[in-house]
């Protein structure tokens, strides 16, 4: 069954006619063309699909788009401001925390929500914060360094 759903994504209002069973991940990627949010496992296990809803990380593969109505959704496309990369995005580049990049949008959004709540974290806290986001390339060391660097610069 199809239905018109209103979503607020990256500060923009969208009205999308879509199947009611679709996940937020599917609507973002397939209906809105926001492919920065990645589909990894589609099972809630990898964190690649993480977006922020009202500032908190959510797995968009496990969230029905219908249930995202009325929330402020932030995807990686909405993180830079006026063409300036977010400090986390800059730190990931500077520290070489990106290889294939598949985990990066979810990792950065998880880190953003974490640093918003905990601006001066310890290394152990950073590791705990990103424990739900899997990376198959980097070994995590550079990612943790990048998040700590972004925290210092804040
Ligand atoms: S794609 Fe959502 S947790 Fe892996
Ligand atoms: S950079 Fe490839 S999965 Fe993380």
PDB file of C-alpha atoms and ligand atoms in Angstrom:
ATOM      1  CA  UNK A   1       0.000   0.000   0.000  1.00  0.00           C
ATOM      2  CA  UNK A   2       1.282   3.448  -0.875  1.00  0.00           C
ATOM      3  CA  UNK A   3       0.868   6.594   1.143  1.00  0.00           C
ATOM      4  CA  UNK A   4       2.200  10.135   1.175  1.00  0.00           C
ATOM      5  CA  UNK A   5       4.701  10.584   3.986  1.00  0.00           C
ATOM      6  CA  UNK A   6       6.084  13.920   5.130  1.00  0.00           C
ATOM      7  CA  UNK A   7       9.673  13.849   6.286  1.00  0.00           C
ATOM      8  CA  UNK A   8      12.053  16.557   7.404  1.00  0.00           C
ATOM      9  CA  UNK A   9      15.572  15.721   6.255  1.00  0.00           C
ATOM     10  CA  UNK A  10      18.616  17.972   6.579  1.00  0.00           C
ATOM     11  CA  UNK A  11      16.340  20.936   7.215  1.00  0.00           C
ATOM     12  CA  UNK A  12      14.213  20.368   4.110  1.00  0.00           C
ATOM     13  CA  UNK A  13      10.596  19.216   4.053  1.00  0.00           C
ATOM     14  CA  UNK A  14       9.766  16.312   1.739  1.00  0.00           C
ATOM     15  CA  UNK A  15       6.461  14.763   0.769  1.00  0.00           C
ATOM     16  CA  UNK A  16       7.004  11.357  -0.714  1.00  0.00           C
ATOM     17  CA  UNK A  17       4.529   8.842  -2.095  1.00  0.00           C
ATOM     18  CA  UNK A  18       5.948   5.520  -1.013  1.00  0.00           C
ATOM     19  CA  UNK A  19       5.141   2.011   0.183  1.00  0.00           C
ATOM     20  CA  UNK A  20       4.155   1.999   3.847  1.00  0.00           C
ATOM     21  CA  UNK A  21       6.443  -0.964   4.593  1.00  0.00           C
ATOM     22  CA  UNK A  22       9.573   0.830   3.431  1.00  0.00           C
ATOM     23  CA  UNK A  23      12.344   1.531   5.868  1.00  0.00           C
ATOM     24  CA  UNK A  24      13.788   4.984   6.364  1.00  0.00           C
ATOM     25  CA  UNK A  25      16.964   3.705   4.703  1.00  0.00           C
ATOM     26  CA  UNK A  26      15.025   2.710   1.590  1.00  0.00           C
ATOM     27  CA  UNK A  27      13.123   5.981   1.400  1.00  0.00           C
ATOM     28  CA  UNK A  28      16.270   8.068   1.888  1.00  0.00           C
ATOM     29  CA  UNK A  29      18.187   6.196  -0.790  1.00  0.00           C
ATOM     30  CA  UNK A  30      15.498   5.220  -3.281  1.00  0.00           C
ATOM     31  CA  UNK A  31      12.890   7.960  -3.012  1.00  0.00           C
ATOM     32  CA  UNK A  32      14.951  10.973  -1.959  1.00  0.00           C
ATOM     33  CA  UNK A  33      18.204  10.035  -3.714  1.00  0.00           C
ATOM     34  CA  UNK A  34      20.224  10.581  -0.526  1.00  0.00           C
ATOM     35  CA  UNK A  35      22.629   7.707  -1.085  1.00  0.00           C
ATOM     36  CA  UNK A  36      25.180   8.862   1.488  1.00  0.00           C
ATOM     37  CA  UNK A  37      23.386   6.640   3.977  1.00  0.00           C
ATOM     38  CA  UNK A  38      24.719   3.154   3.320  1.00  0.00           C
ATOM     39  CA  UNK A  39      23.055  -0.228   3.304  1.00  0.00           C
ATOM     40  CA  UNK A  40      25.441  -2.713   4.854  1.00  0.00           C
ATOM     41  CA  UNK A  41      23.873  -5.695   6.591  1.00  0.00           C
ATOM     42  CA  UNK A  42      20.233  -4.481   6.471  1.00  0.00           C
ATOM     43  CA  UNK A  43      19.885  -6.344   9.769  1.00  0.00           C
ATOM     44  CA  UNK A  44      20.809  -3.841  12.436  1.00  0.00           C
ATOM     45  CA  UNK A  45      24.305  -5.235  12.939  1.00  0.00           C
ATOM     46  CA  UNK A  46      26.787  -2.945  11.165  1.00  0.00           C
ATOM     47  CA  UNK A  47      25.829   0.687  11.779  1.00  0.00           C
ATOM     48  CA  UNK A  48      26.454   1.735   8.159  1.00  0.00           C
ATOM     49  CA  UNK A  49      22.891   3.036   7.855  1.00  0.00           C
ATOM     50  CA  UNK A  50      23.064   5.263  10.944  1.00  0.00           C
ATOM     51  CA  UNK A  51      21.289   8.617  10.697  1.00  0.00           C
ATOM     52  CA  UNK A  52      20.401  11.075  13.449  1.00  0.00           C
ATOM     53  CA  UNK A  53      16.792  11.556  14.460  1.00  0.00           C
ATOM     54  CA  UNK A  54      16.287  14.503  16.797  1.00  0.00           C
ATOM     55  CA  UNK A  55      20.027  14.344  17.396  1.00  0.00           C
ATOM     56  CA  UNK A  56      20.197  10.679  18.388  1.00  0.00           C
ATOM     57  CA  UNK A  57      21.664   7.871  16.272  1.00  0.00           C
ATOM     58  CA  UNK A  58      19.171   5.478  14.723  1.00  0.00           C
ATOM     59  CA  UNK A  59      19.651   2.518  12.431  1.00  0.00           C
ATOM     60  CA  UNK A  60      17.655   3.534   9.392  1.00  0.00           C
ATOM     61  CA  UNK A  61      17.475  -0.079   8.169  1.00  0.00           C
ATOM     62  CA  UNK A  62      15.408  -0.942  11.245  1.00  0.00           C
ATOM     63  CA  UNK A  63      13.265   2.202  11.238  1.00  0.00           C
ATOM     64  CA  UNK A  64      10.062   2.406   9.243  1.00  0.00           C
ATOM     65  CA  UNK A  65       9.933   5.653   7.299  1.00  0.00           C
ATOM     66  CA  UNK A  66       6.448   6.146   8.734  1.00  0.00           C
ATOM     67  CA  UNK A  67       7.950   6.256  12.199  1.00  0.00           C
ATOM     68  CA  UNK A  68      10.355   9.025  11.202  1.00  0.00           C
ATOM     69  CA  UNK A  69       7.520  11.496  10.598  1.00  0.00           C
ATOM     70  CA  UNK A  70       7.781  14.566  12.777  1.00  0.00           C
ATOM     71  CA  UNK A  71      11.462  13.985  13.521  1.00  0.00           C
ATOM     72  CA  UNK A  72      14.432  16.080  12.495  1.00  0.00           C
ATOM     73  CA  UNK A  73      16.470  13.683  10.388  1.00  0.00           C
ATOM     74  CA  UNK A  74      20.133  14.359   9.682  1.00  0.00           C
ATOM     75  CA  UNK A  75      22.055  12.387   7.074  1.00  0.00           C
ATOM     76  CA  UNK A  76      25.657  12.809   6.039  1.00  0.00           C
ATOM     77  CA  UNK A  77      24.533  15.086   3.197  1.00  0.00           C
ATOM     78  CA  UNK A  78      23.306  17.608   5.748  1.00  0.00           C
ATOM     79  CA  UNK A  79      26.394  17.781   7.916  1.00  0.00           C
ATOM     80  CA  UNK A  80      28.473  20.375   6.105  1.00  0.00           C
ATOM     81  CA  UNK A  81      27.376  23.989   6.513  1.00  0.00           C
ATOM     82  CA  UNK A  82      27.578  26.485   3.634  1.00  0.00           C
ATOM     83  CA  UNK A  83      30.094  24.289   1.859  1.00  0.00           C
ATOM     84  CA  UNK A  84      32.334  23.907   4.925  1.00  0.00           C
ATOM     85  CA  UNK A  85      32.943  20.382   6.091  1.00  0.00           C
ATOM     86  CA  UNK A  86      32.040  19.533   9.666  1.00  0.00           C
ATOM     87  CA  UNK A  87      35.103  19.254  11.972  1.00  0.00           C
ATOM     88  CA  UNK A  88      34.561  15.484  12.118  1.00  0.00           C
ATOM     89  CA  UNK A  89      34.601  15.236   8.333  1.00  0.00           C
ATOM     90  CA  UNK A  90      37.822  17.270   8.189  1.00  0.00           C
ATOM     91  CA  UNK A  91      39.435  15.196  10.941  1.00  0.00           C
ATOM     92  CA  UNK A  92      38.543  11.926   9.190  1.00  0.00           C
ATOM     93  CA  UNK A  93      40.258  13.195   6.045  1.00  0.00           C
ATOM     94  CA  UNK A  94      43.287  14.645   7.852  1.00  0.00           C
ATOM     95  CA  UNK A  95      43.839  11.513   9.942  1.00  0.00           C
ATOM     96  CA  UNK A  96      43.336   9.074   7.082  1.00  0.00           C
ATOM     97  CA  UNK A  97      40.366   7.504   8.849  1.00  0.00           C
ATOM     98  CA  UNK A  98      38.661   6.641   5.550  1.00  0.00           C
ATOM     99  CA  UNK A  99      39.585   3.776   3.264  1.00  0.00           C
ATOM    100  CA  UNK A 100      36.686   2.404   1.232  1.00  0.00           C
ATOM    101  CA  UNK A 101      34.432   4.915   3.011  1.00  0.00           C
ATOM    102  CA  UNK A 102      31.446   2.618   3.301  1.00  0.00           C
ATOM    103  CA  UNK A 103      31.261   2.863   7.083  1.00  0.00           C
ATOM    104  CA  UNK A 104      32.182   6.550   7.178  1.00  0.00           C
ATOM    105  CA  UNK A 105      28.772   8.301   7.011  1.00  0.00           C
ATOM    106  CA  UNK A 106      27.364   6.168   9.817  1.00  0.00           C
ATOM    107  CA  UNK A 107      30.567   6.420  11.819  1.00  0.00           C
ATOM    108  CA  UNK A 108      30.670  10.213  11.562  1.00  0.00           C
ATOM    109  CA  UNK A 109      27.010  10.645  12.481  1.00  0.00           C
ATOM    110  CA  UNK A 110      27.414   8.336  15.484  1.00  0.00           C
ATOM    111  CA  UNK A 111      30.475  10.355  16.503  1.00  0.00           C
ATOM    112  CA  UNK A 112      28.626  13.639  16.051  1.00  0.00           C
ATOM    113  CA  UNK A 113      25.802  12.613  18.380  1.00  0.00           C
ATOM    114  CA  UNK A 114      28.364  11.343  20.872  1.00  0.00           C
ATOM    115  CA  UNK A 115      30.514  14.510  20.857  1.00  0.00           C
ATOM    116  CA  UNK A 116      27.410  16.682  21.130  1.00  0.00           C
ATOM    117  CA  UNK A 117      26.727  14.962  24.457  1.00  0.00           C
ATOM    118  CA  UNK A 118      30.314  14.366  25.524  1.00  0.00           C
ATOM    119  CA  UNK A 119      32.559  17.094  24.063  1.00  0.00           C
ATOM    120  CA  UNK A 120      35.751  15.989  25.836  1.00  0.00           C
ATOM    121  CA  UNK A 121      35.749  12.202  25.804  1.00  0.00           C
ATOM    122  CA  UNK A 122      38.493   9.755  26.696  1.00  0.00           C
ATOM    123  CA  UNK A 123      39.826   7.321  24.116  1.00  0.00           C
ATOM    124  CA  UNK A 124      37.963   4.497  25.852  1.00  0.00           C
ATOM    125  CA  UNK A 125      34.715   6.437  25.668  1.00  0.00           C
ATOM    126  CA  UNK A 126      35.193   7.043  21.953  1.00  0.00           C
ATOM    127  CA  UNK A 127      35.797   3.337  21.400  1.00  0.00           C
ATOM    128  CA  UNK A 128      32.628   2.537  23.314  1.00  0.00           C
ATOM    129  CA  UNK A 129      30.618   5.097  21.377  1.00  0.00           C
ATOM    130  CA  UNK A 130      31.497   3.630  17.995  1.00  0.00           C
ATOM    131  CA  UNK A 131      31.292  -0.004  19.072  1.00  0.00           C
ATOM    132  CA  UNK A 132      28.089  -0.466  17.063  1.00  0.00           C
ATOM    133  CA  UNK A 133      29.675   0.785  13.843  1.00  0.00           C
ATOM    134  CA  UNK A 134      31.729  -1.803  12.010  1.00  0.00           C
ATOM    135  CA  UNK A 135      34.661  -0.930   9.774  1.00  0.00           C
ATOM    136  CA  UNK A 136      36.254  -3.651   7.683  1.00  0.00           C
ATOM    137  CA  UNK A 137      39.200  -1.557   6.486  1.00  0.00           C
ATOM    138  CA  UNK A 138      40.870   0.758   8.962  1.00  0.00           C
ATOM    139  CA  UNK A 139      41.410  -1.224  12.152  1.00  0.00           C
ATOM    140  CA  UNK A 140      39.646   1.661  13.967  1.00  0.00           C
ATOM    141  CA  UNK A 141      42.834   3.353  15.243  1.00  0.00           C
ATOM    142  CA  UNK A 142      42.653   6.239  12.773  1.00  0.00           C
ATOM    143  CA  UNK A 143      38.928   6.608  13.313  1.00  0.00           C
ATOM    144  CA  UNK A 144      39.382   6.975  17.070  1.00  0.00           C
ATOM    145  CA  UNK A 145      42.223   9.459  16.474  1.00  0.00           C
ATOM    146  CA  UNK A 146      40.021  11.474  14.129  1.00  0.00           C
ATOM    147  CA  UNK A 147      37.171  11.673  16.630  1.00  0.00           C
ATOM    148  CA  UNK A 148      39.533  12.739  19.414  1.00  0.00           C
ATOM    149  CA  UNK A 149      41.054  15.361  17.093  1.00  0.00           C
ATOM    150  CA  UNK A 150      37.611  16.734  16.243  1.00  0.00           C
ATOM    151  CA  UNK A 151      36.812  16.879  19.949  1.00  0.00           C
ATOM    152  CA  UNK A 152      40.002  18.866  20.637  1.00  0.00           C
ATOM    153  CA  UNK A 153      39.176  21.334  17.877  1.00  0.00           C
ATOM    154  CA  UNK A 154      35.624  21.909  19.067  1.00  0.00           C
TER     155      UNK A 154
HETATM  156  S1  LIG B   1      22.604  -1.615   7.305  1.00  0.00           S
HETATM  157 FE1  LIG B   1      21.593  -0.986   9.120  1.00  0.00          FE
HETATM  158  S2  LIG B   1      22.796  -1.820  10.721  1.00  0.00           S
HETATM  159 FE2  LIG B   1      23.725  -2.589   8.903  1.00  0.00          FE
HETATM  160  S1  LIG B   2      36.628   2.451   5.615  1.00  0.00           S
HETATM  161 FE1  LIG B   2      35.947   0.641   4.619  1.00  0.00          FE
HETATM  162  S2  LIG B   2      34.492  -0.179   6.002  1.00  0.00           S
HETATM  163 FE2  LIG B   2      35.349   1.469   7.081  1.00  0.00          FE
END
